[in-house]
Short mmCIF file of C-alpha atoms and ligand atoms in Angstrom, two decimals:
data_model
loop_
_atom_site.label_atom_id
_atom_site.label_comp_id
_atom_site.label_asym_id
_atom_site.label_seq_id
_atom_site.Cartn_x
_atom_site.Cartn_y
_atom_site.Cartn_z
CA MET Q 1 5.03 24.20 -6.11
CA SER Q 2 1.24 23.32 -5.27
CA ILE Q 3 -0.54 20.13 -4.44
CA LYS Q 4 -1.77 20.85 -7.60
CA SER Q 5 1.34 21.07 -10.09
CA ASN Q 6 3.42 18.60 -7.76
CA ILE Q 7 0.33 15.71 -8.64
CA LYS Q 8 0.51 16.81 -12.46
CA GLU Q 9 4.05 16.49 -12.83
CA LEU Q 10 3.97 13.01 -11.13
CA LEU Q 11 0.93 11.75 -13.43
CA ALA Q 12 2.87 12.90 -16.50
CA GLU Q 13 5.84 10.79 -15.13
CA LEU Q 14 3.28 7.82 -14.17
CA SER Q 15 1.34 8.29 -17.76
CA GLY Q 16 4.20 5.92 -19.65
CA SER Q 17 3.66 2.84 -17.65
CA ASN Q 18 0.96 1.49 -15.66
CA ALA Q 19 1.71 2.76 -12.70
CA LYS Q 20 -0.97 4.98 -10.41
CA LEU Q 21 -0.76 7.49 -7.78
CA ILE Q 22 -0.99 7.08 -4.27
CA ALA Q 23 -1.32 10.44 -2.39
CA VAL Q 24 -0.06 9.61 0.99
CA SER Q 25 -1.74 11.61 3.16
CA LYS Q 26 -0.75 10.63 6.44
CA THR Q 27 -0.01 13.66 8.91
CA GLN Q 28 -1.75 15.96 6.66
CA PRO Q 29 -4.47 18.38 7.30
CA ILE Q 30 -7.68 17.70 5.84
CA GLU Q 31 -7.60 21.25 3.64
CA LYS Q 32 -4.27 19.65 1.79
CA ILE Q 33 -6.21 16.46 1.06
CA ARG Q 34 -9.23 18.22 -0.33
CA GLU Q 35 -6.99 20.79 -2.57
CA ALA Q 36 -5.39 17.00 -3.78
CA TYR Q 37 -8.30 16.16 -4.05
CA ALA Q 38 -9.42 19.60 -6.38
CA ALA Q 39 -6.78 18.44 -8.61
CA GLY Q 40 -8.41 15.05 -9.63
CA GLN Q 41 -6.57 12.92 -6.71
CA ARG Q 42 -8.92 9.75 -5.66
CA LEU Q 43 -6.14 7.72 -4.22
CA PHE Q 44 -5.11 8.05 -0.58
CA GLY Q 45 -2.80 6.65 1.47
CA GLU Q 46 -2.97 5.95 5.21
CA ASN Q 47 -0.57 4.62 7.98
CA LYS Q 48 -3.07 4.85 10.77
CA ALA Q 49 -6.55 3.33 11.31
CA GLN Q 50 -7.95 6.28 13.25
CA GLU Q 51 -6.60 9.03 11.03
CA MET Q 52 -8.12 6.98 8.27
CA ILE Q 53 -11.48 6.64 9.52
CA ILE Q 54 -11.93 10.43 10.69
CA LYS Q 55 -10.42 11.55 7.81
CA TYR Q 56 -12.94 9.02 6.06
CA GLN Q 57 -15.86 10.71 7.64
CA GLU Q 58 -14.67 14.16 6.65
CA LEU Q 59 -14.12 13.53 2.97
CA ALA Q 60 -15.72 13.21 0.08
CA LYS Q 61 -17.57 9.37 -0.58
CA ASP Q 62 -15.57 8.77 -4.11
CA ILE Q 63 -12.11 8.86 -2.07
CA ASP Q 64 -9.92 5.10 -2.77
CA TRP Q 65 -8.77 4.83 0.96
CA HIS Q 66 -5.20 2.41 1.17
CA MET Q 67 -3.96 1.28 4.35
CA ILE Q 68 -0.36 1.31 3.83
CA GLY Q 69 0.88 0.89 7.17
CA HIS Q 70 1.26 -1.65 9.44
CA LEU Q 71 -2.12 -3.18 11.24
CA GLN Q 72 -3.14 -4.14 14.14
CA THR Q 73 -5.42 -6.81 14.25
CA ASN Q 74 -7.49 -4.66 16.28
CA LYS Q 75 -8.18 -2.35 14.46
CA VAL Q 76 -9.29 -3.76 11.26
CA LYS Q 77 -12.62 -3.83 12.40
CA TYR Q 78 -12.49 0.08 12.24
CA ILE Q 79 -11.25 0.48 8.36
CA ALA Q 80 -13.01 -3.25 7.59
CA PRO Q 81 -16.43 -1.53 5.74
CA PHE Q 82 -14.30 0.85 3.58
CA VAL Q 83 -10.84 0.18 2.85
CA SER Q 84 -9.97 -0.25 -0.75
CA LEU Q 85 -6.82 -1.74 -0.26
CA ILE Q 86 -4.48 -2.88 2.13
CA HIS Q 87 -1.58 -3.30 1.17
CA SER Q 88 0.82 -4.33 4.21
CA VAL Q 89 -0.82 -7.47 5.09
CA ASP Q 90 2.31 -8.97 7.10
CA SER Q 91 1.11 -11.82 9.32
CA GLU Q 92 -1.43 -14.59 8.49
CA LYS Q 93 -3.02 -13.26 11.74
CA LEU Q 94 -3.78 -10.60 10.46
CA LEU Q 95 -4.99 -11.81 7.67
CA GLU Q 96 -7.29 -13.88 9.09
CA GLU Q 97 -8.60 -10.59 11.30
CA ILE Q 98 -9.37 -9.02 7.67
CA ASP Q 99 -11.36 -11.66 6.46
CA LYS Q 100 -13.50 -12.15 9.17
CA GLN Q 101 -13.91 -8.29 9.41
CA GLY Q 102 -14.71 -8.23 5.94
CA LYS Q 103 -17.38 -10.93 6.71
CA LYS Q 104 -19.31 -8.76 9.26
CA ALA Q 105 -19.13 -5.88 6.82
CA GLY Q 106 -20.17 -7.86 3.91
CA ARG Q 107 -17.43 -7.53 1.84
CA LEU Q 108 -14.10 -8.62 -0.03
CA ILE Q 109 -11.39 -6.56 1.47
CA PRO Q 110 -8.39 -6.59 -0.97
CA CYS Q 111 -4.99 -6.81 -0.12
CA LEU Q 112 -1.41 -7.22 -0.69
CA LEU Q 113 0.91 -9.28 0.82
CA GLN Q 114 3.85 -6.98 2.28
CA VAL Q 115 7.43 -8.84 1.46
CA HIS Q 116 10.77 -8.12 3.57
CA ILE Q 117 12.84 -6.93 0.67
CA ALA Q 118 15.09 -4.69 2.78
CA LEU Q 119 18.28 -5.87 4.71
CA GLU Q 120 16.86 -3.18 7.44
CA GLU Q 121 15.97 -5.11 10.29
CA THR Q 122 12.99 -2.84 11.14
CA LYS Q 123 10.32 -3.43 8.04
CA PHE Q 124 7.88 -5.71 8.88
CA GLY Q 125 6.76 -8.76 6.30
CA PHE Q 126 6.79 -11.84 5.05
CA SER Q 127 10.22 -13.38 3.60
CA SER Q 128 9.85 -14.81 0.27
CA ASP Q 129 9.45 -18.52 1.21
CA GLU Q 130 7.06 -17.59 3.75
CA ILE Q 131 4.51 -15.75 0.67
CA VAL Q 132 4.97 -19.15 -1.30
CA ALA Q 133 3.79 -21.04 2.06
CA LEU Q 134 0.79 -18.96 2.84
CA LEU Q 135 -0.09 -18.81 -1.20
CA ASN Q 136 0.70 -22.84 -0.70
CA ALA Q 137 -1.71 -23.46 2.20
CA PRO Q 138 -5.23 -25.12 1.66
CA ALA Q 139 -6.39 -23.03 4.15
CA LEU Q 140 -6.01 -20.03 2.83
CA LEU Q 141 -9.45 -20.98 0.63
CA ASN Q 142 -11.35 -20.44 3.72
CA LEU Q 143 -10.77 -17.14 3.93
CA LYS Q 144 -13.82 -16.04 1.79
CA ASN Q 145 -13.85 -12.18 2.52
CA ILE Q 146 -10.62 -11.46 1.53
CA GLU Q 147 -8.72 -11.07 -2.45
CA ILE Q 148 -5.02 -10.70 -2.74
CA ARG Q 149 -4.58 -9.53 -5.15
CA GLY Q 150 -0.36 -8.66 -5.44
CA LEU Q 151 2.65 -7.88 -3.47
CA MET Q 152 3.80 -4.78 -1.88
CA GLY Q 153 7.43 -3.93 -0.59
CA MET Q 154 10.04 -1.07 0.99
CA ALA Q 155 13.17 -0.62 -0.04
CA THR Q 156 16.23 0.36 2.59
CA PHE Q 157 16.28 3.74 3.24
CA THR Q 158 19.81 4.64 1.62
CA GLU Q 159 21.02 6.42 -0.67
CA ASN Q 160 22.60 3.38 -2.52
CA LYS Q 161 20.23 3.70 -5.96
CA GLU Q 162 21.97 0.01 -6.99
CA THR Q 163 20.56 -1.49 -3.35
CA ILE Q 164 17.02 -0.24 -4.19
CA ARG Q 165 17.04 -1.25 -7.12
CA GLU Q 166 17.97 -4.51 -6.43
CA GLU Q 167 15.55 -5.13 -4.08
CA PHE Q 168 12.81 -3.74 -6.43
CA ARG Q 169 14.05 -6.13 -9.12
CA LEU Q 170 13.89 -9.38 -6.15
CA LEU Q 171 10.27 -8.18 -5.43
CA LYS Q 172 9.32 -8.13 -9.13
CA LYS Q 173 11.07 -11.67 -9.59
CA LEU Q 174 9.04 -13.30 -7.16
CA PHE Q 175 6.19 -11.27 -8.22
CA ASP Q 176 6.37 -12.75 -11.79
CA GLN Q 177 7.72 -16.41 -10.73
CA LEU Q 178 4.18 -16.04 -8.76
CA LYS Q 179 1.75 -15.09 -11.35
CA GLU Q 180 3.51 -17.95 -13.32
CA HIS Q 181 2.15 -20.15 -10.21
CA LYS Q 182 -1.40 -21.91 -10.04
CA LEU Q 183 -2.34 -19.42 -7.66
CA PRO Q 184 -5.95 -20.33 -5.14
CA LEU Q 185 -9.13 -18.82 -6.28
CA ASN Q 186 -8.76 -15.88 -3.64
CA ALA Q 187 -5.40 -14.94 -4.61
CA SER Q 188 -3.74 -13.04 -7.89
CA MET Q 189 -0.89 -11.09 -8.71
CA LYS Q 190 -1.93 -7.98 -10.87
CA GLU Q 191 -0.33 -4.95 -8.42
CA LEU Q 192 2.74 -4.81 -7.26
CA SER Q 193 2.82 -1.78 -5.02
CA MET Q 194 6.29 -0.41 -4.82
CA GLY Q 195 8.40 3.00 -4.62
CA MET Q 196 8.03 6.12 -3.08
CA SER Q 197 8.97 9.65 -3.16
CA SER Q 198 12.67 9.31 -2.77
CA ASP Q 199 12.83 6.21 -5.00
CA TYR Q 200 9.66 5.99 -7.30
CA HIS Q 201 11.48 6.50 -10.48
CA ILE Q 202 13.83 3.27 -10.06
CA ALA Q 203 10.26 1.35 -8.99
CA LEU Q 204 8.36 2.65 -12.08
CA GLU Q 205 11.35 1.15 -14.07
CA GLU Q 206 11.12 -2.19 -12.19
CA GLY Q 207 7.48 -2.72 -12.71
CA SER Q 208 5.82 -1.46 -10.07
CA THR Q 209 1.00 -0.58 -10.41
CA TYR Q 210 1.33 1.44 -7.19
CA VAL Q 211 3.46 4.48 -5.98
CA ARG Q 212 3.05 5.97 -2.41
CA ILE Q 213 4.23 9.08 -2.54
CA GLY Q 214 3.56 11.59 0.16
CA THR Q 215 6.62 14.49 0.51
CA ALA Q 216 6.72 14.76 -3.20
CA ILE Q 217 2.90 15.85 -3.41
CA PHE Q 218 2.59 17.31 0.12
CA GLY Q 219 5.59 18.42 1.21
CA GLU Q 220 7.46 17.58 4.46
CA ARG Q 221 5.12 15.99 6.95
CA ASN Q 222 5.09 17.52 10.24
CA TYR Q 223 4.34 14.86 13.12
CA SER Q 224 4.67 17.13 16.06
CA THR Q 225 1.40 18.17 15.54
CA HIS Q 226 0.16 15.08 15.64
C1 PLP F 301 5.22 7.27 4.89
C2 PLP F 301 4.69 6.15 3.46
C3 PLP F 301 5.07 6.53 2.06
C4 PLP F 301 5.18 7.74 1.70
O1 PLP F 301 6.27 8.46 1.69
P1 PLP F 301 7.24 9.59 0.95
O2 PLP F 301 8.57 9.59 0.71
O3 PLP F 301 6.74 11.00 2.19
O4 PLP F 301 6.77 9.38 0.12
C5 PLP F 301 5.39 5.51 1.31
N1 PLP F 301 4.83 4.21 1.65
C6 PLP F 301 4.50 4.03 2.97
C7 PLP F 301 4.60 2.58 3.26
C8 PLP F 301 4.93 5.07 3.87
O5 PLP F 301 4.47 4.63 5.36
#
């Protein structure tokens, strides 16, 4: 299957939903991204700041670059001038740094708060309680160069579809509850980023608005060359 036909097929699957397709291009060479671009794809996801900058510089400027991986505070400055959405905000310290760098870059940086929904210990993210506390903290309003647009989560890496569904459902429930809350001016609940190649069908059924898909578009990643 070609990249173009993979994208076409995925878009057909998404057409009945509200969800947008992010082509996760981490580790993929420029030529493969160009192929996806030629097929009309404009949203791309990367998980490393350095790699994102290189690709941003090489490729067309109408691409929206999404940061989807754990972001170190000292790397924010590199992507602040151009990043479209940071899905992986997993600490208050990181949010403050994004605000600071947004101010320097003279822009408002859209962010999602990453929620720890998986049973696994290794995933980054806030707990539900921490999200509620963060959104209720008056200090959040001091961050004038960020805009919280919703939540992101990753399900447990498992074959058990019911576990995955349950985790996505919990995330959607939190999302819906927060939507009913009176949120601060710089926060809203519009976007719910959940679902990857192995579990996007379930994520779509549970209300995802962004699916982040790498392997099902580009094929297996070859980490050894990077
Ligand atoms: C790599 C990655 C993806 C895409 O994974 P695939 O299984 O290749 O679709 C999605 N989300 C995050 C956070 C990732 O790091």
